[in-house]
Amino acid sequence: MNRKFFIGTAALAVALGLGLVAWLARPAGDARVPDADARAPSVLTVEVVVPQTQNWPQTLQASGPVTAWQEVIVSPETGGLRIAELLVDVGASVKRGQLLARLADATVKAEVRKQEAAVAQARASLDQAVSNTRRAKIAESSGALSAQKIEEYRITEATSRASLASAQAELDSSKLKLIQTRIVAADDGIVSSKSAVLGNVVSAGAELFRLVRQAKVEWRPELDARQVALVRVGQIARVTLPGGEQVQGKVRLVGPTLSTTTGRGTVYASLPAASTSRSGMFANGTLELDAKSALTLPQSAIVMRDGRSYVYVVGSGDKVSSHPVATGRRQGDRIEVLSGLAGDARVVAGGGAFLSEGVQVTVAGAAKAQAGGSQ
């Protein structure tokens, strides 16, 4: 009996020992062994977007000078007179008919008075001739005057009328010359240059001022034959001025011919007068052509590496993969994707610079992205 008791006690001790070893060998914190297929930890929480197809105008990059829409040359119509007064300077805004300069008019006024006297004298001579002719007609029936004498009176009257008309024309010419001593603006505009010098004796036709007509300026880029064929009157032109200001204009005219030396044509785009654009500037800009569909993404979805553009696409298991893409037009905060991306791809909307190939991410707003992809 003692032998059986000893054997039972030994077996119980061995069982307890094996149980203790198994308990000590279990995983800390949990007795379950991890599943071999468990997900890797997420490196970033991201939002995803799907590309959108939008109708965007095609754009054409161009450059060219900013020039006056039209220029007005202000010059005197009479010469040999001294500039007595200058009333405007460069940069002045003037109205049609506004006095810009005045020529010395003392000699012209004296000429007007002389011609007025000549007209009075010619009128008096005509009155006398008319009176003589009237009396001759009365005496003609009585035979007191010969036919030859009567004819002389008639010729004298006709000559006096011609002399009066000539004197009147001379007077009108002198008065016109007096008016021309006032140099006025031919149209509204801004004085862009002034060559008039106070006290200088001017000649007829000499340039005194140059105006930017109606203060209108326009951008005149040059394009090759293929590009010119795409431009239409009324299309939008967005011009970036040297100071960084962007102004919106409109194509006024497409040049009808190309240069025989360069093979390029000129496009004329009117710019708003309220902008800071000035004649003589050289500016870059874009011309918006006819609309064309574009597959677009937010610009924040594009990652630049080694001079190339990439996007990160969320695949199965919420793992990302990089895709090189070709980009095109930009509008607002969106950019056109020309190639390298499927239309239903789930693209990381931002933070792609912190990702690498094949990493695990957490998708925020997945339901919203899926709803957008189904549209």
XYZ file of C-alpha atoms in Angstrom:
375
model
C 0.000 0.000 0.000
C 2.841 2.356 0.728
C 4.282 1.557 -2.665
C 1.030 2.498 -4.466
C 0.745 5.735 -2.480
C 4.257 6.709 -3.438
C 3.684 6.051 -7.163
C 0.449 8.148 -7.192
C 2.116 11.040 -5.414
C 5.014 11.037 -7.905
C 2.610 11.048 -10.916
C 0.697 13.990 -9.461
C 3.927 15.934 -8.939
C 5.001 15.343 -12.538
C 1.596 16.530 -13.859
C 1.746 19.647 -11.737
C 5.288 20.345 -12.938
C 4.309 20.014 -16.585
C 1.355 22.339 -16.025
C 3.573 24.922 -14.363
C 6.029 24.839 -17.257
C 3.192 25.308 -19.776
C 1.806 28.231 -17.753
C 5.194 29.942 -17.592
C 5.750 29.447 -21.354
C 2.466 31.139 -22.422
C 2.654 34.595 -24.343
C 2.697 37.609 -22.025
C -0.682 39.394 -21.791
C -2.598 36.959 -23.946
C -2.639 33.250 -24.325
C -3.656 33.546 -28.076
C -0.982 33.320 -30.760
C -1.123 36.264 -33.278
C -2.683 35.578 -36.643
C -0.099 35.425 -39.439
C -2.398 37.520 -41.683
C -2.788 40.521 -39.276
C -2.627 44.039 -40.952
C 0.556 46.105 -40.761
C 0.321 49.356 -38.740
C -0.934 52.483 -40.612
C 1.677 55.200 -41.220
C -0.751 58.036 -42.054
C -4.437 58.921 -42.142
C -5.284 60.285 -45.597
C -8.243 61.572 -47.575
C -8.824 60.151 -51.019
C -10.375 61.711 -54.108
C -11.321 60.402 -57.507
C -10.464 62.300 -60.720
C -13.184 64.570 -62.073
C -13.872 65.217 -65.736
C -14.457 68.926 -66.393
C -14.750 71.123 -69.471
C -11.771 73.451 -69.433
C -10.701 75.967 -72.070
C -7.489 75.068 -73.818
C -4.738 77.560 -73.102
C -1.979 78.947 -75.255
C 1.110 80.519 -73.728
C 2.299 83.689 -75.459
C 4.318 86.838 -74.896
C 4.451 90.249 -76.495
C 4.481 94.008 -75.925
C 1.755 96.168 -74.430
C 1.093 99.069 -76.785
C -1.404 101.856 -77.279
C -4.644 100.872 -78.998
C -4.269 103.970 -81.164
C -2.076 107.039 -80.918
C -3.052 110.631 -81.682
C -0.421 113.040 -83.004
C -1.127 116.645 -82.025
C 0.525 119.205 -84.304
C -0.225 122.786 -85.422
C -1.947 123.425 -88.740
C -0.232 126.772 -89.117
C 3.479 127.567 -88.925
C 5.889 130.382 -88.273
C 4.430 131.220 -84.858
C 5.977 131.016 -81.418
C 4.650 128.700 -78.678
C 3.313 131.159 -76.109
C 1.802 128.736 -73.575
C 1.907 125.017 -72.680
C -1.001 123.802 -70.568
C -0.444 120.025 -70.162
C 2.449 117.695 -69.470
C 3.218 114.011 -69.995
C 0.760 111.760 -68.169
C -2.088 114.265 -68.192
C -5.562 112.944 -68.935
C -7.234 115.197 -71.508
C -10.675 115.482 -73.096
C -11.640 116.039 -76.692
C -11.306 119.751 -77.585
C -9.273 120.594 -74.461
C -6.669 123.343 -74.949
C -3.167 121.859 -74.829
C -1.030 124.781 -76.033
C -1.396 128.253 -77.461
C 0.636 129.974 -80.171
C 1.390 133.678 -80.157
C -1.491 135.279 -82.071
C -0.704 139.015 -82.187
C 0.352 138.979 -85.860
C -2.630 136.833 -86.792
C -5.040 139.212 -85.087
C -3.455 142.113 -86.984
C -3.927 140.187 -90.213
C -7.593 139.638 -89.339
C -8.135 143.364 -88.820
C -6.386 144.111 -92.125
C -8.625 141.689 -93.961
C -11.714 143.097 -92.296
C -10.740 146.519 -93.671
C -10.183 145.014 -97.114
C -13.649 143.482 -96.999
C -15.186 146.836 -96.032
C -13.361 148.541 -98.889
C -14.471 145.898 -101.384
C -18.045 146.179 -100.185
C -17.981 149.961 -100.643
C -16.620 149.569 -104.166
C -19.378 147.106 -104.938
C -22.028 149.482 -103.605
C -20.697 152.224 -105.896
C -20.592 149.893 -108.879
C -24.168 148.745 -108.238
C -25.316 152.359 -107.977
C -23.591 153.285 -111.272
C -25.114 150.313 -113.032
C -28.598 151.217 -111.772
C -28.323 154.807 -113.032
C -26.949 153.600 -116.359
C -29.986 151.396 -116.866
C -32.271 154.391 -116.248
C -30.357 156.488 -118.784
C -30.147 153.678 -121.316
C -33.645 154.260 -122.668
C -33.010 157.975 -123.243
C -29.838 157.361 -125.239
C -27.752 159.603 -122.957
C -25.153 156.838 -122.500
C -23.623 154.649 -125.107
C -24.003 150.908 -125.003
C -20.259 150.570 -124.446
C -20.361 152.758 -121.323
C -23.289 150.880 -119.924
C -21.422 147.616 -120.486
C -18.402 148.997 -118.605
C -20.608 149.714 -115.601
C -21.891 146.167 -115.646
C -18.362 144.729 -115.849
C -17.233 146.983 -113.010
C -20.078 145.722 -110.845
C -19.155 142.103 -111.566
C -15.505 142.831 -110.819
C -16.438 144.498 -107.539
C -18.496 141.489 -106.505
C -15.539 139.188 -107.216
C -13.196 141.481 -105.266
C -15.560 141.401 -102.286
C -15.748 137.596 -102.404
C -11.950 137.378 -102.553
C -11.540 139.771 -99.612
C -14.118 137.794 -97.632
C -12.230 134.553 -98.329
C -8.989 136.154 -97.159
C -10.733 137.261 -93.985
C -12.087 133.752 -93.383
C -8.582 132.352 -93.873
C -7.141 134.786 -91.338
C -9.852 133.936 -88.829
C -9.181 130.227 -89.341
C -5.472 130.814 -88.770
C -6.362 132.628 -85.540
C -8.398 129.613 -84.404
C -5.468 127.343 -85.262
C -3.238 129.149 -82.792
C -5.158 127.174 -80.156
C -3.760 123.593 -80.109
C -6.503 121.262 -78.826
C -6.873 117.513 -78.245
C -8.444 115.644 -81.129
C -9.918 112.992 -78.781
C -9.951 111.852 -75.169
C -6.691 110.292 -74.070
C -3.506 110.433 -72.018
C -0.480 112.490 -73.033
C 2.268 109.935 -73.660
C 4.943 112.310 -74.966
C 5.583 116.020 -75.356
C 8.061 117.537 -77.796
C 6.741 121.115 -77.609
C 9.137 123.666 -76.079
C 7.924 127.002 -74.773
C 9.111 129.852 -77.010
C 9.952 127.605 -79.955
C 8.770 128.758 -83.402
C 6.890 125.832 -84.867
C 6.235 124.759 -88.421
C 2.971 123.363 -89.707
C 2.676 119.625 -89.033
C 5.456 119.465 -86.418
C 4.590 117.024 -83.600
C 3.926 118.774 -80.295
C 2.161 116.036 -78.306
C 1.351 112.338 -78.636
C -1.753 110.861 -76.980
C -2.830 107.322 -76.116
C -6.285 107.529 -77.597
C -9.071 107.009 -75.026
C -6.381 105.674 -72.624
C -6.789 102.211 -74.196
C -3.875 99.798 -74.379
C -3.659 96.291 -75.759
C -1.428 93.239 -75.579
C 0.085 92.129 -78.891
C 1.625 88.640 -78.627
C 3.139 86.974 -81.685
C 2.169 83.376 -82.550
C 3.171 80.898 -85.220
C 0.828 79.893 -88.031
C -0.552 76.825 -86.201
C -1.308 78.796 -83.051
C -2.852 81.744 -84.887
C -5.348 79.364 -86.498
C -6.701 78.450 -83.024
C -7.382 82.004 -81.855
C -10.793 83.649 -82.298
C -12.079 87.171 -81.695
C -13.684 87.462 -78.239
C -11.559 84.813 -76.510
C -10.175 85.608 -73.054
C -6.572 86.738 -72.632
C -4.981 86.602 -69.169
C -1.882 88.769 -69.002
C 0.726 88.855 -66.248
C 2.293 92.300 -66.058
C 5.939 92.854 -65.040
C 4.833 93.850 -61.535
C 3.022 90.537 -61.051
C -0.509 91.903 -61.517
C -2.770 89.711 -63.614
C -5.321 91.382 -65.853
C -8.002 89.891 -68.047
C -8.473 91.139 -71.577
C -10.289 90.044 -74.705
C -9.040 89.292 -78.204
C -10.025 92.250 -80.394
C -8.411 91.205 -83.660
C -6.393 88.352 -85.111
C -3.778 89.629 -87.538
C -4.796 88.754 -91.110
C -1.223 88.207 -92.313
C 2.011 86.610 -91.092
C 5.415 88.249 -91.153
C 7.408 87.314 -94.238
C 10.608 87.266 -92.163
C 9.514 85.413 -89.006
C 6.417 83.562 -90.186
C 4.529 84.725 -87.111
C 1.259 86.613 -86.755
C 0.084 89.187 -84.228
C -2.950 88.882 -81.959
C -4.491 92.103 -80.595
C -6.038 91.730 -77.116
C -7.700 94.750 -75.479
C -6.826 95.330 -71.815
C -8.930 97.207 -69.229
C -8.048 100.878 -68.810
C -8.252 100.556 -65.014
C -5.243 98.217 -64.833
C -1.618 99.251 -64.286
C -0.680 98.189 -67.806
C 1.357 100.792 -69.657
C 2.380 101.152 -73.257
C 5.921 99.866 -73.715
C 5.678 96.964 -71.233
C 6.550 93.405 -72.279
C 4.228 90.824 -70.752
C 3.575 87.088 -70.707
C 0.117 85.600 -70.701
C -2.264 82.909 -71.834
C -5.013 82.833 -74.423
C -8.064 80.723 -73.555
C -9.150 78.752 -76.599
C -12.212 76.543 -77.122
C -13.206 74.290 -74.198
C -12.038 70.673 -74.015
C -12.755 67.952 -71.425
C -10.026 67.376 -68.833
C -9.405 64.701 -66.170
C -8.534 66.795 -63.113
C -7.225 66.407 -59.572
C -6.486 68.859 -56.770
C -2.964 70.201 -57.158
C -2.219 68.960 -53.627
C -2.520 65.378 -54.926
C 0.509 65.795 -57.191
C 3.914 64.919 -55.724
C 7.058 66.156 -57.470
C 10.105 63.897 -57.257
C 13.219 63.997 -59.409
C 11.536 66.395 -61.811
C 8.563 64.100 -62.438
C 4.961 64.182 -61.253
C 3.505 61.332 -59.199
C 0.233 60.473 -57.472
C -0.360 57.867 -54.771
C -3.252 55.506 -55.418
C -4.916 53.596 -52.563
C -5.357 49.951 -53.542
C -6.668 46.828 -51.872
C -5.987 46.562 -48.186
C -5.540 50.361 -48.088
C -1.950 50.082 -49.313
C -0.633 52.869 -51.567
C 1.308 52.690 -54.801
C 2.918 55.544 -56.723
C 1.970 56.272 -60.334
C 3.904 58.658 -62.611
C 1.518 61.001 -64.437
C 1.746 63.669 -67.135
C 0.094 66.968 -66.222
C -1.311 69.750 -68.372
C -3.558 72.746 -67.798
C -4.120 74.388 -64.421
C -7.228 76.206 -63.289
C -7.711 77.445 -59.750
C -6.514 74.742 -57.351
C -6.957 71.886 -59.851
C -4.644 70.405 -62.449
C -5.237 68.332 -65.566
C -3.859 64.778 -65.724
C -3.037 63.876 -69.299
C -1.956 60.260 -68.810
C -0.934 57.639 -66.260
C -4.135 57.538 -64.186
C -7.428 55.606 -64.403
C -10.633 57.588 -64.180
C -11.870 55.638 -61.116
C -8.601 55.586 -59.161
C -8.675 56.420 -55.453
C -5.959 59.049 -55.156
C -4.425 60.406 -51.963
C -5.596 64.009 -51.822
C -2.673 65.405 -49.852
C 0.411 64.490 -47.853
C 1.822 62.226 -50.541
C 5.322 63.527 -49.846
C 5.272 61.578 -46.550
C 4.362 58.257 -48.199
C 6.412 55.521 -49.802
C 5.636 52.571 -52.011
C 3.397 49.904 -50.447
C 2.860 51.464 -47.032
C -0.378 51.005 -45.112
C -2.673 54.045 -44.676
C -5.924 54.798 -42.959
C -8.565 56.274 -45.268
C -10.614 59.103 -43.759
C -14.074 59.659 -45.191
C -13.960 56.435 -47.201
C -17.718 56.396 -47.632
C -17.637 59.886 -49.114
C -14.854 58.951 -51.523
C -16.720 55.862 -52.639
C -19.868 57.903 -53.219
C -17.878 60.346 -55.306
C -16.377 57.524 -57.329
C -19.797 56.104 -58.164
C -21.022 59.359 -59.660
